[in-house]
mmCIF file of C-alpha atoms in Angstrom:
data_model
loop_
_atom_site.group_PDB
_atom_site.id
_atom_site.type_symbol
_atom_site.label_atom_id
_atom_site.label_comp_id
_atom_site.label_asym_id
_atom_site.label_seq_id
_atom_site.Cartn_x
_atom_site.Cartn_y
_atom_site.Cartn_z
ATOM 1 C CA UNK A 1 79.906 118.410 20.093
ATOM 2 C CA UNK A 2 77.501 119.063 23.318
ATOM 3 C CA UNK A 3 74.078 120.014 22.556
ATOM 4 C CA UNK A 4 73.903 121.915 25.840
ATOM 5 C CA UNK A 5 76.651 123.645 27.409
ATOM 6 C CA UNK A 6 75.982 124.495 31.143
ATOM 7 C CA UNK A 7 77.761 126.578 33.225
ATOM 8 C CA UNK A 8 77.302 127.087 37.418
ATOM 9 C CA UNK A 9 78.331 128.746 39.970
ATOM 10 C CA UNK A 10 78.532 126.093 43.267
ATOM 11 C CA UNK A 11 79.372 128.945 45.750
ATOM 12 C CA UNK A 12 76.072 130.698 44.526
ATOM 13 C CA UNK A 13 73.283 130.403 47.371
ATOM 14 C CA UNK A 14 70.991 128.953 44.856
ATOM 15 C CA UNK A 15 72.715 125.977 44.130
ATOM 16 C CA UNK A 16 74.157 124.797 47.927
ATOM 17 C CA UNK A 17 71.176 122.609 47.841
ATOM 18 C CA UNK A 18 70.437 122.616 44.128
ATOM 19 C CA UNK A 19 74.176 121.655 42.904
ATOM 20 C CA UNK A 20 73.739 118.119 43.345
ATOM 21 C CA UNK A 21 70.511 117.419 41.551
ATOM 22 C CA UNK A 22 72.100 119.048 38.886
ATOM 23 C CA UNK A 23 75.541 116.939 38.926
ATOM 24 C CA UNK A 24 72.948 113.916 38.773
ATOM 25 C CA UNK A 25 70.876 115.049 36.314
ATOM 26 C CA UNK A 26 73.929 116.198 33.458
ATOM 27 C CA UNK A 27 75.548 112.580 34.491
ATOM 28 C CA UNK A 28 72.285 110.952 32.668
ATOM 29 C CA UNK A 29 72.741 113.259 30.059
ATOM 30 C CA UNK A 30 75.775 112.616 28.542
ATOM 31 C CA UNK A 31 74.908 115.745 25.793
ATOM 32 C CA UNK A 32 75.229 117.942 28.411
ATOM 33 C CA UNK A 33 78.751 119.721 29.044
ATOM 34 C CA UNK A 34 78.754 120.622 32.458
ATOM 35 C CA UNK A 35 81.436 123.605 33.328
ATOM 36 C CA UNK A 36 82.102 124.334 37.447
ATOM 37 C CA UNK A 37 83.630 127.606 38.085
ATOM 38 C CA UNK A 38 84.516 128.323 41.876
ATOM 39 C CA UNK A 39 84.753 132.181 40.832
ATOM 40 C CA UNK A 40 83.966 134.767 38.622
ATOM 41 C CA UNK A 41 87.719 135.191 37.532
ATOM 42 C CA UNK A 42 87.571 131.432 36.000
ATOM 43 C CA UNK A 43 84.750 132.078 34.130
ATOM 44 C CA UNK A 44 87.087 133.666 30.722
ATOM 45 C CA UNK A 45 88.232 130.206 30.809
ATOM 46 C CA UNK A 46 85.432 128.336 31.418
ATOM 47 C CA UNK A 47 84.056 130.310 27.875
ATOM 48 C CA UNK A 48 86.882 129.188 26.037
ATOM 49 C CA UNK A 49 86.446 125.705 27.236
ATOM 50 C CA UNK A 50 83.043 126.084 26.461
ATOM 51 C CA UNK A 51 83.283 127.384 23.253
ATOM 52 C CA UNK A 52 85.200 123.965 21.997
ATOM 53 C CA UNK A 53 82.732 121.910 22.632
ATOM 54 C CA UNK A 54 80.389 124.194 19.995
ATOM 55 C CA UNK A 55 77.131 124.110 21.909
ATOM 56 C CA UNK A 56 74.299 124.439 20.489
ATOM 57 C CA UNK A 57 73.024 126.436 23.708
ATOM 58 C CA UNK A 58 74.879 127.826 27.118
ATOM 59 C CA UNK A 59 73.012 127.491 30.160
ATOM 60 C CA UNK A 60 74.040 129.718 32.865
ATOM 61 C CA UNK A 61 73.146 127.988 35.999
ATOM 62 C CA UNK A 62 74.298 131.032 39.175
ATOM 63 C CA UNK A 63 73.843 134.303 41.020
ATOM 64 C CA UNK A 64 73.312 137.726 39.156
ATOM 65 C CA UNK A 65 76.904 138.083 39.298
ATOM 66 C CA UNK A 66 77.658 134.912 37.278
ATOM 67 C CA UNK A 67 75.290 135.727 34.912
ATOM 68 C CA UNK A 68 76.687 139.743 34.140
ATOM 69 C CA UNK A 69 80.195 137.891 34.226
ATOM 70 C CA UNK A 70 79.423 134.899 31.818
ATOM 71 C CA UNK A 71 77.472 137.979 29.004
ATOM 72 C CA UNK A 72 80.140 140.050 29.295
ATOM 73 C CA UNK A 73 82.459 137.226 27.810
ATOM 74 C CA UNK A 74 80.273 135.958 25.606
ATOM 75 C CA UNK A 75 79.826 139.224 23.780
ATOM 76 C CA UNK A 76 83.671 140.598 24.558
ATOM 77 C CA UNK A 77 85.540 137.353 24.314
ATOM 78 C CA UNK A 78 85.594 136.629 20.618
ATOM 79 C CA UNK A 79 85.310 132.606 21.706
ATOM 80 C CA UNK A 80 82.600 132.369 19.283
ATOM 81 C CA UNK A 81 83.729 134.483 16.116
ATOM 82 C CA UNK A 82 80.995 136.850 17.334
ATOM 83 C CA UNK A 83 78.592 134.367 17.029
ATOM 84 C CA UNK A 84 78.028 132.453 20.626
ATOM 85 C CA UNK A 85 74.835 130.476 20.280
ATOM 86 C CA UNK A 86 71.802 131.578 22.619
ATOM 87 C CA UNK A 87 71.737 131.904 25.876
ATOM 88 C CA UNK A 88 69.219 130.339 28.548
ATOM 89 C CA UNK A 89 69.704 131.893 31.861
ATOM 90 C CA UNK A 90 68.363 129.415 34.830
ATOM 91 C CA UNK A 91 66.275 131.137 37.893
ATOM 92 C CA UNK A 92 69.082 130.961 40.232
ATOM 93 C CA UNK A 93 69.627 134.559 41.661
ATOM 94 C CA UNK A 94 68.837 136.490 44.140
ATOM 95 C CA UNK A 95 65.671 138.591 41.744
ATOM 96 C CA UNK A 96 66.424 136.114 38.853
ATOM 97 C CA UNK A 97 64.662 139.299 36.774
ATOM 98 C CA UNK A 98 66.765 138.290 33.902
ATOM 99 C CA UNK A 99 65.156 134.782 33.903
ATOM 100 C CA UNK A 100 61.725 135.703 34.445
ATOM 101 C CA UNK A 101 61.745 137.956 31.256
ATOM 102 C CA UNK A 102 62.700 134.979 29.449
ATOM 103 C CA UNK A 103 59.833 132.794 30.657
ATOM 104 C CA UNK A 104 61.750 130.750 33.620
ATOM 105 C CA UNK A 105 60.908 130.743 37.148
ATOM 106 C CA UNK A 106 60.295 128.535 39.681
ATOM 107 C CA UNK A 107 62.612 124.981 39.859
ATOM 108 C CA UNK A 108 65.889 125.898 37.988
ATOM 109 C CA UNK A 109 66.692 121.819 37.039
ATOM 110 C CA UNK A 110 62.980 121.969 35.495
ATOM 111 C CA UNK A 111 64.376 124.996 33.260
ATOM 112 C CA UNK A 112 67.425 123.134 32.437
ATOM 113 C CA UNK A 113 64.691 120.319 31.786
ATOM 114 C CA UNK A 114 62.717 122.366 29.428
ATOM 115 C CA UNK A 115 66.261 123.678 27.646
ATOM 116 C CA UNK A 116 67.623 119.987 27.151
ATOM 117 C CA UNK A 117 63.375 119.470 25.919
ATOM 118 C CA UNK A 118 63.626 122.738 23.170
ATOM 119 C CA UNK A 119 66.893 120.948 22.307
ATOM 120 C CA UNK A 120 65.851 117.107 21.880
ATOM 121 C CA UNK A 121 62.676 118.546 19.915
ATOM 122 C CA UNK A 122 64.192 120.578 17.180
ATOM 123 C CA UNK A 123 62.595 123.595 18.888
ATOM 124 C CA UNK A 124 65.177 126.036 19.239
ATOM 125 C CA UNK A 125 64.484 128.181 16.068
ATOM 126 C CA UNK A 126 60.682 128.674 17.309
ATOM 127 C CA UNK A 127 61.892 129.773 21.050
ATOM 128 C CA UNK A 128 64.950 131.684 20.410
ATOM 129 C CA UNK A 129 64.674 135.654 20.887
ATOM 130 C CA UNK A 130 66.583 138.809 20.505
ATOM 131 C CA UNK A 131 67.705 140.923 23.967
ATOM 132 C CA UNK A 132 70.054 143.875 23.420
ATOM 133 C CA UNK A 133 72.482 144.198 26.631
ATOM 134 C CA UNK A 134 73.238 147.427 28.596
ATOM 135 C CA UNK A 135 77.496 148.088 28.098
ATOM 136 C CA UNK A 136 78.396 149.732 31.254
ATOM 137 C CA UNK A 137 82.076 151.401 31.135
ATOM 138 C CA UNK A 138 83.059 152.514 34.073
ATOM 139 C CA UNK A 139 86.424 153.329 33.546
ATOM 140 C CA UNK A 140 87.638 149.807 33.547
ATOM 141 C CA UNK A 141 89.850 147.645 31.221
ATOM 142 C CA UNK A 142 86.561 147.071 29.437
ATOM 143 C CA UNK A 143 83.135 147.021 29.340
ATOM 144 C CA UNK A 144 80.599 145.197 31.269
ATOM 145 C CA UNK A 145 77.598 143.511 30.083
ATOM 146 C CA UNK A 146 74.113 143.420 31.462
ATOM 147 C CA UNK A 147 70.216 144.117 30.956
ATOM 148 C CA UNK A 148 69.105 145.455 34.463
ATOM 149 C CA UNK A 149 70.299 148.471 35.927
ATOM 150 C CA UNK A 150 69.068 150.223 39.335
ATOM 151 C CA UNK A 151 70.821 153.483 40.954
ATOM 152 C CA UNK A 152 70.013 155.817 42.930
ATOM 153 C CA UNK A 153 68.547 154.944 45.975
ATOM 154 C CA UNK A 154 67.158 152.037 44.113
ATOM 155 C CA UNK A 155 70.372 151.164 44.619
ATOM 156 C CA UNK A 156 70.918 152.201 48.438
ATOM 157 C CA UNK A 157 67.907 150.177 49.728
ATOM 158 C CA UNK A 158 69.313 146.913 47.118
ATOM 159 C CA UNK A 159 72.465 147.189 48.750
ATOM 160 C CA UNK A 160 70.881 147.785 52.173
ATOM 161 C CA UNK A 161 68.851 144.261 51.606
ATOM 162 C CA UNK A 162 71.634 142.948 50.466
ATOM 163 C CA UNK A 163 73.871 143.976 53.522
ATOM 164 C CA UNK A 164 71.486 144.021 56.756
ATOM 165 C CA UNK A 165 68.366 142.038 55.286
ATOM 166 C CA UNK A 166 69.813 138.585 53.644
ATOM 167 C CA UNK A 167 72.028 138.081 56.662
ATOM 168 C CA UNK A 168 68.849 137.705 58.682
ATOM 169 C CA UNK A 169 68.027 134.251 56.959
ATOM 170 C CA UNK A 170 64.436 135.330 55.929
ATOM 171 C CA UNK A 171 63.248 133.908 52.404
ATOM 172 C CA UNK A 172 64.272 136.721 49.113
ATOM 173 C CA UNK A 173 60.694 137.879 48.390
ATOM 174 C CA UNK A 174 60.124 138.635 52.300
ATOM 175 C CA UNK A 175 63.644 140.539 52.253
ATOM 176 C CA UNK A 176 62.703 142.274 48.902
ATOM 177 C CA UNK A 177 59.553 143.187 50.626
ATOM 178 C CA UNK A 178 60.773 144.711 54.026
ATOM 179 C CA UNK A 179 63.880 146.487 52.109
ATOM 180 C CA UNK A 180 61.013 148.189 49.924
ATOM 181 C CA UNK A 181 58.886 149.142 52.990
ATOM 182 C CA UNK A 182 61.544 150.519 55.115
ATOM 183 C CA UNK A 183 62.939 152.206 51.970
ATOM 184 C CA UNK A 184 59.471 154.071 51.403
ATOM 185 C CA UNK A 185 59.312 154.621 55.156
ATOM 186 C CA UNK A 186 62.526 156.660 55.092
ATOM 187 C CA UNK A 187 61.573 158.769 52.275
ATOM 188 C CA UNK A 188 58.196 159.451 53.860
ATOM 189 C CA UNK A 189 59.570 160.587 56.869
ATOM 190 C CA UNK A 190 62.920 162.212 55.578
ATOM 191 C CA UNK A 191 64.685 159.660 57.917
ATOM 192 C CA UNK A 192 67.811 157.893 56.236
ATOM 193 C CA UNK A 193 71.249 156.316 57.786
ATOM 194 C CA UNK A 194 71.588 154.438 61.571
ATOM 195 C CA UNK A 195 69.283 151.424 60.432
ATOM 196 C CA UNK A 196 67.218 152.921 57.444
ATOM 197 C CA UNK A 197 68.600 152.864 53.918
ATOM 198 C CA UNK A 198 71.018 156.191 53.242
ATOM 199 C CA UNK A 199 69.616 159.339 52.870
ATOM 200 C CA UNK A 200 69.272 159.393 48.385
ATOM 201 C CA UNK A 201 72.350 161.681 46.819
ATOM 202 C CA UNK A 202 72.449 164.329 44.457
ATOM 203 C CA UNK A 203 73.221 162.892 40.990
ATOM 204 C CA UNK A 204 73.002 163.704 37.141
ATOM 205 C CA UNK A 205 71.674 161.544 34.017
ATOM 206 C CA UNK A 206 71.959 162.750 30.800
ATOM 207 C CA UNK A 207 70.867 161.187 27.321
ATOM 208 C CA UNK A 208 72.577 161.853 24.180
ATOM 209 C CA UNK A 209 70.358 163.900 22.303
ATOM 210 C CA UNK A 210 67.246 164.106 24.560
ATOM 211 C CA UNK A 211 69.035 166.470 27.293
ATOM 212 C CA UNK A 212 69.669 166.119 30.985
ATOM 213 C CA UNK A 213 67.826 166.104 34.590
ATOM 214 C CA UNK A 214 69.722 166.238 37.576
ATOM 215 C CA UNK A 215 68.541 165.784 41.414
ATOM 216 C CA UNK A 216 68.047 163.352 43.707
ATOM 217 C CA UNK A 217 66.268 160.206 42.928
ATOM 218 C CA UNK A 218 64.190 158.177 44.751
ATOM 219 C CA UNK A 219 64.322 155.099 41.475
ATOM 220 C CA UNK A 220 66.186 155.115 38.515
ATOM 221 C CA UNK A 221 66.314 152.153 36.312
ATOM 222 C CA UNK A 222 67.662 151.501 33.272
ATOM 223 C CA UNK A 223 66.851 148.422 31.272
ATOM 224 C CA UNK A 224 66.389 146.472 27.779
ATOM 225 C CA UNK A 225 64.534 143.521 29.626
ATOM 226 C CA UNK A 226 60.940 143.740 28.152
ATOM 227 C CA UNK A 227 59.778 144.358 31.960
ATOM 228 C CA UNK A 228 60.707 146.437 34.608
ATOM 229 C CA UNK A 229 59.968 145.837 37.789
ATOM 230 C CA UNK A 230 56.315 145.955 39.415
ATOM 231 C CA UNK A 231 55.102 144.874 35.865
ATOM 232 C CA UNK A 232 55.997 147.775 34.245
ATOM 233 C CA UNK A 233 55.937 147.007 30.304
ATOM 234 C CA UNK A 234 59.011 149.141 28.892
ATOM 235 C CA UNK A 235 57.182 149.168 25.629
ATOM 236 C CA UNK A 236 54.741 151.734 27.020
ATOM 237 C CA UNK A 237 57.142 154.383 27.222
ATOM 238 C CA UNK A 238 57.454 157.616 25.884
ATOM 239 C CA UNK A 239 59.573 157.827 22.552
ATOM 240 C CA UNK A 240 61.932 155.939 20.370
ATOM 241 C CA UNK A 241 64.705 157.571 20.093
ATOM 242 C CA UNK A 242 67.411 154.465 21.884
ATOM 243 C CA UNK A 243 66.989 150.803 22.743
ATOM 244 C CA UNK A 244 67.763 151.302 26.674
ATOM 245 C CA UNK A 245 64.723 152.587 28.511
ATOM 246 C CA UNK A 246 64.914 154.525 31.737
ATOM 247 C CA UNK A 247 62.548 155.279 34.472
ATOM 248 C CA UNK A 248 63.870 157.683 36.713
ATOM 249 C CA UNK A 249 61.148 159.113 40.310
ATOM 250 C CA UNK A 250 61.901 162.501 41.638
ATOM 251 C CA UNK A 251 62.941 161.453 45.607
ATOM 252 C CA UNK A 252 59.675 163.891 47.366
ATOM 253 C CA UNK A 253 56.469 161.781 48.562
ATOM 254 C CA UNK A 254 54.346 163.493 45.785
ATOM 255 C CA UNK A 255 56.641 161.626 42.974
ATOM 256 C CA UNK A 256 56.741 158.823 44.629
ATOM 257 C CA UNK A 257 53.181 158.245 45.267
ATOM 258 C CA UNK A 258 52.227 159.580 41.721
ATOM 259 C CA UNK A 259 54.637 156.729 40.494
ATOM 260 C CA UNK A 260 53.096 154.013 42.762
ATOM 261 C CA UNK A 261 49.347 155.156 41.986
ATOM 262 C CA UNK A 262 50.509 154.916 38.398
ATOM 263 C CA UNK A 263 51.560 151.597 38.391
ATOM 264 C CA UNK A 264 48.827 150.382 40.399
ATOM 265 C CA UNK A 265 45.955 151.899 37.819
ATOM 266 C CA UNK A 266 48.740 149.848 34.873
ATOM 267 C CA UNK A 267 48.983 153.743 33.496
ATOM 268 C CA UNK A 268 52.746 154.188 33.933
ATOM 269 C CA UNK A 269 54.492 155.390 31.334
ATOM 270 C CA UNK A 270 51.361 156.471 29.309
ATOM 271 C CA UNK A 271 50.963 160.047 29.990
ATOM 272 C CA UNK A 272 53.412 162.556 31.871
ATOM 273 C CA UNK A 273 53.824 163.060 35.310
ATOM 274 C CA UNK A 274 55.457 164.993 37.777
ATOM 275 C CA UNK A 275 58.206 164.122 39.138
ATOM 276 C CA UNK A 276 58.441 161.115 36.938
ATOM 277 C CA UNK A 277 60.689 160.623 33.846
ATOM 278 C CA UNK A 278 60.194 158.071 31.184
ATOM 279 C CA UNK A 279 62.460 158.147 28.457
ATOM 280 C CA UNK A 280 64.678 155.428 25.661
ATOM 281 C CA UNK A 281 67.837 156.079 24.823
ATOM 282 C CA UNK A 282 71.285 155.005 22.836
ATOM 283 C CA UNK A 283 73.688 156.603 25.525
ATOM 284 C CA UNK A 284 72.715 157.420 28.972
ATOM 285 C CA UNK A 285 75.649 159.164 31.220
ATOM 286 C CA UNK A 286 75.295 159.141 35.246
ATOM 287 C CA UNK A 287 77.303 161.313 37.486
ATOM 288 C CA UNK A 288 77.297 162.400 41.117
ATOM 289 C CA UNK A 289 79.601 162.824 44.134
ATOM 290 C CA UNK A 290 78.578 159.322 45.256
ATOM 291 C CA UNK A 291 76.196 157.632 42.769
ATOM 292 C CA UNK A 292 76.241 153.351 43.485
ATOM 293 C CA UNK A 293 74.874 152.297 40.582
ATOM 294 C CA UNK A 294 73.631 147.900 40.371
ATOM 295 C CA UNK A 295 74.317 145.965 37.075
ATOM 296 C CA UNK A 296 72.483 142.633 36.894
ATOM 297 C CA UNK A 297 73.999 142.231 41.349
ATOM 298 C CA UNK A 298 77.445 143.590 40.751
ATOM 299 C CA UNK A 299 78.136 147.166 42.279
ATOM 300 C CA UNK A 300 80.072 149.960 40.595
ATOM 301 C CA UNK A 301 79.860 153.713 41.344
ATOM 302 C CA UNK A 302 79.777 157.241 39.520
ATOM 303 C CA UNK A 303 81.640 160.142 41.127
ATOM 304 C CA UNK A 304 82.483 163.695 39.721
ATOM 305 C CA UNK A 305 84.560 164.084 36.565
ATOM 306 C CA UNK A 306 84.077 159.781 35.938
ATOM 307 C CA UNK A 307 80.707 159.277 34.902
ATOM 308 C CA UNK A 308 78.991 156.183 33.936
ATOM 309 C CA UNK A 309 78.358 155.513 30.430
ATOM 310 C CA UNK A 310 75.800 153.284 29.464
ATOM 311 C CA UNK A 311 75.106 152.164 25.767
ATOM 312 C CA UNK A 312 73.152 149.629 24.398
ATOM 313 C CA UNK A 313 74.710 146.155 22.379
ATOM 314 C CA UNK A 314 73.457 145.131 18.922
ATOM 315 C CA UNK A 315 70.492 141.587 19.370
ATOM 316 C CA UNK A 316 72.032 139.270 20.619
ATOM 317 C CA UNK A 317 69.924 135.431 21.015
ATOM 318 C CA UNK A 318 68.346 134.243 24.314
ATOM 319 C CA UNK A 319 66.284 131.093 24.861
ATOM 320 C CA UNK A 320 62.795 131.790 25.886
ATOM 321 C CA UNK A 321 62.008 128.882 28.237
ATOM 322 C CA UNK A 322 58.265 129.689 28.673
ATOM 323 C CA UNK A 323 56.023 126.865 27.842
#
């Protein structure tokens, strides 16, 4: 029995220079159960492995796309009985939001340091916490598993960073940075397409029981992370009537602005605003002629007649790696 299962990702960017420190530091810890995948599709075995060794924690050491892959069997797998032991997820990605909202950034070995610490000290009970994941179907042979969705053209100006920015070498918060600026620029202006993100798209989002709103978006997130991005805290939102929350900004300057001026004065989500839509749900629904759509890195799209449907998981355990 392993007290800490780990699984990475070597082709991830994060751990070309990382990997090695890591392979050192699990070969003085013999407790450790250290799983390589080369790919995503090896991961459903690398569970099942995993889930041998009964671990007392899994440590998911990889991109965003590792980490989606690696929930999603977890919680569809049945490796565990339905009972897979918490989850510490190392700051390895490209945004690592999923980390951050459980207390680790910076050095990922000193997060796998701090789980192997929680572990050695009897801790775990004390640090372990509950996360609900976003279940994305999109038509496929199942579900996918996440806790950070961004569409729209959220979505455009991510993929855009991802596709024109990161091949330019320049560190992720600078690329994160000039995606966002350019991004703003082109809605400004009304500018879009040649070497500006895409024009945004029409598209619709509906939520069981609250209604619909349909246009074209200039951010639209969906999330059960307890923080969206800029700092927003998704507890301030309006409502409880689902576990997912959504933030969703018209695409004209005036939303957009309002939003930003908002978030800036740390009064988002406390009163209305134009433009601006704050609401929790158990079943969101997005559909458009083109509507790219981000889980936790990994792309998938909405089109007309085959929506997206989003619904939250029942708690499932994380490991809160904050000091």
């Amino acid at each position: 029995m392993a007290s800490v299962a780990l699984l990475s990702n070597p082709r991830s960017t994060g751990n070309r220079a990382l990997l090695p420190r890591v392979r050192e530091y699990c070969a003085a810890h013999p407790d450790i159960f250290h799983y390589e995948v080369e790919d995503v599709d090896q991961i459903g075995e690398a569970i099942r492995t995993i889930a041998m060794v009964s671990p007392r924690v899994i440590a998911i050491n990889g991109g965003d796309g590792t980490v989606q892959a690696a929930l999603t069997e977890l919680y569809s797998g049945g490796h565990f009985g339905g009972s897979p032991p918490p989850v510490a997820v190392l700051p390895n990605g490209k945004t690592n939001l999923i980390a951050l909202d459980l207390g680790a950034e910076g050095d990922p070995l000193k997060a796998l340091e701090r789980v192997v610490e929680l572990v050695e000290a009897g801790e775990l009970g004390d640090n372990v916490i509950q996360r609900q994941l976003i279940s994305l179907d999109g038509g496929g042979a199942r579900p996918v598993l996440g806790m950070f969705l961004g569409g729209a053209y959220l979505a455009d100006v991510m993929l855009y960073c991802r596709n024109r920015i990161y091949p330019l070498g320049l560190p992720n918060g600078v690329s994160h940075v000039l995606a966002a600026i350019l991004g703003l620029f082109a809605i400004i202006f009304g500018l879009g397409g040649g070497r500006l993100p895409p024009k945004p798209q029409p598209m619709t989002v509906s939520l069981i029981r609250q209604g619909e709103f349909k246009g074209k978006f200039s951010l639209l997130i969906v999330t059960t992370l307890e923080k969206l991005l800029l700092n927003i805290r998704t507890s301030e939102s309006h409502g409880s009537n689902g576990n997912m929350k959504l933030l969703a900004t018209d695409s004209n300057v005036g939303a957009v602005f309002r939003m930003l001026g908002a978030t800036w004065s740390g009064t988002l989500g406390q009163k209305p605003l134009a433009g601006v839509h704050f609401q929790q749900g158990d079943e969101i629904r997005i559909e458009g002629e083109r509507s790219n759509v981000i889980l936790d890195g990994e792309i998938y799209q909405a089109t007309l007649g085959m929506p997206i449907i989003l619904t939250s998981t029942q708690p499932v355990p994380f490991l809160r790696l904050a000091a």
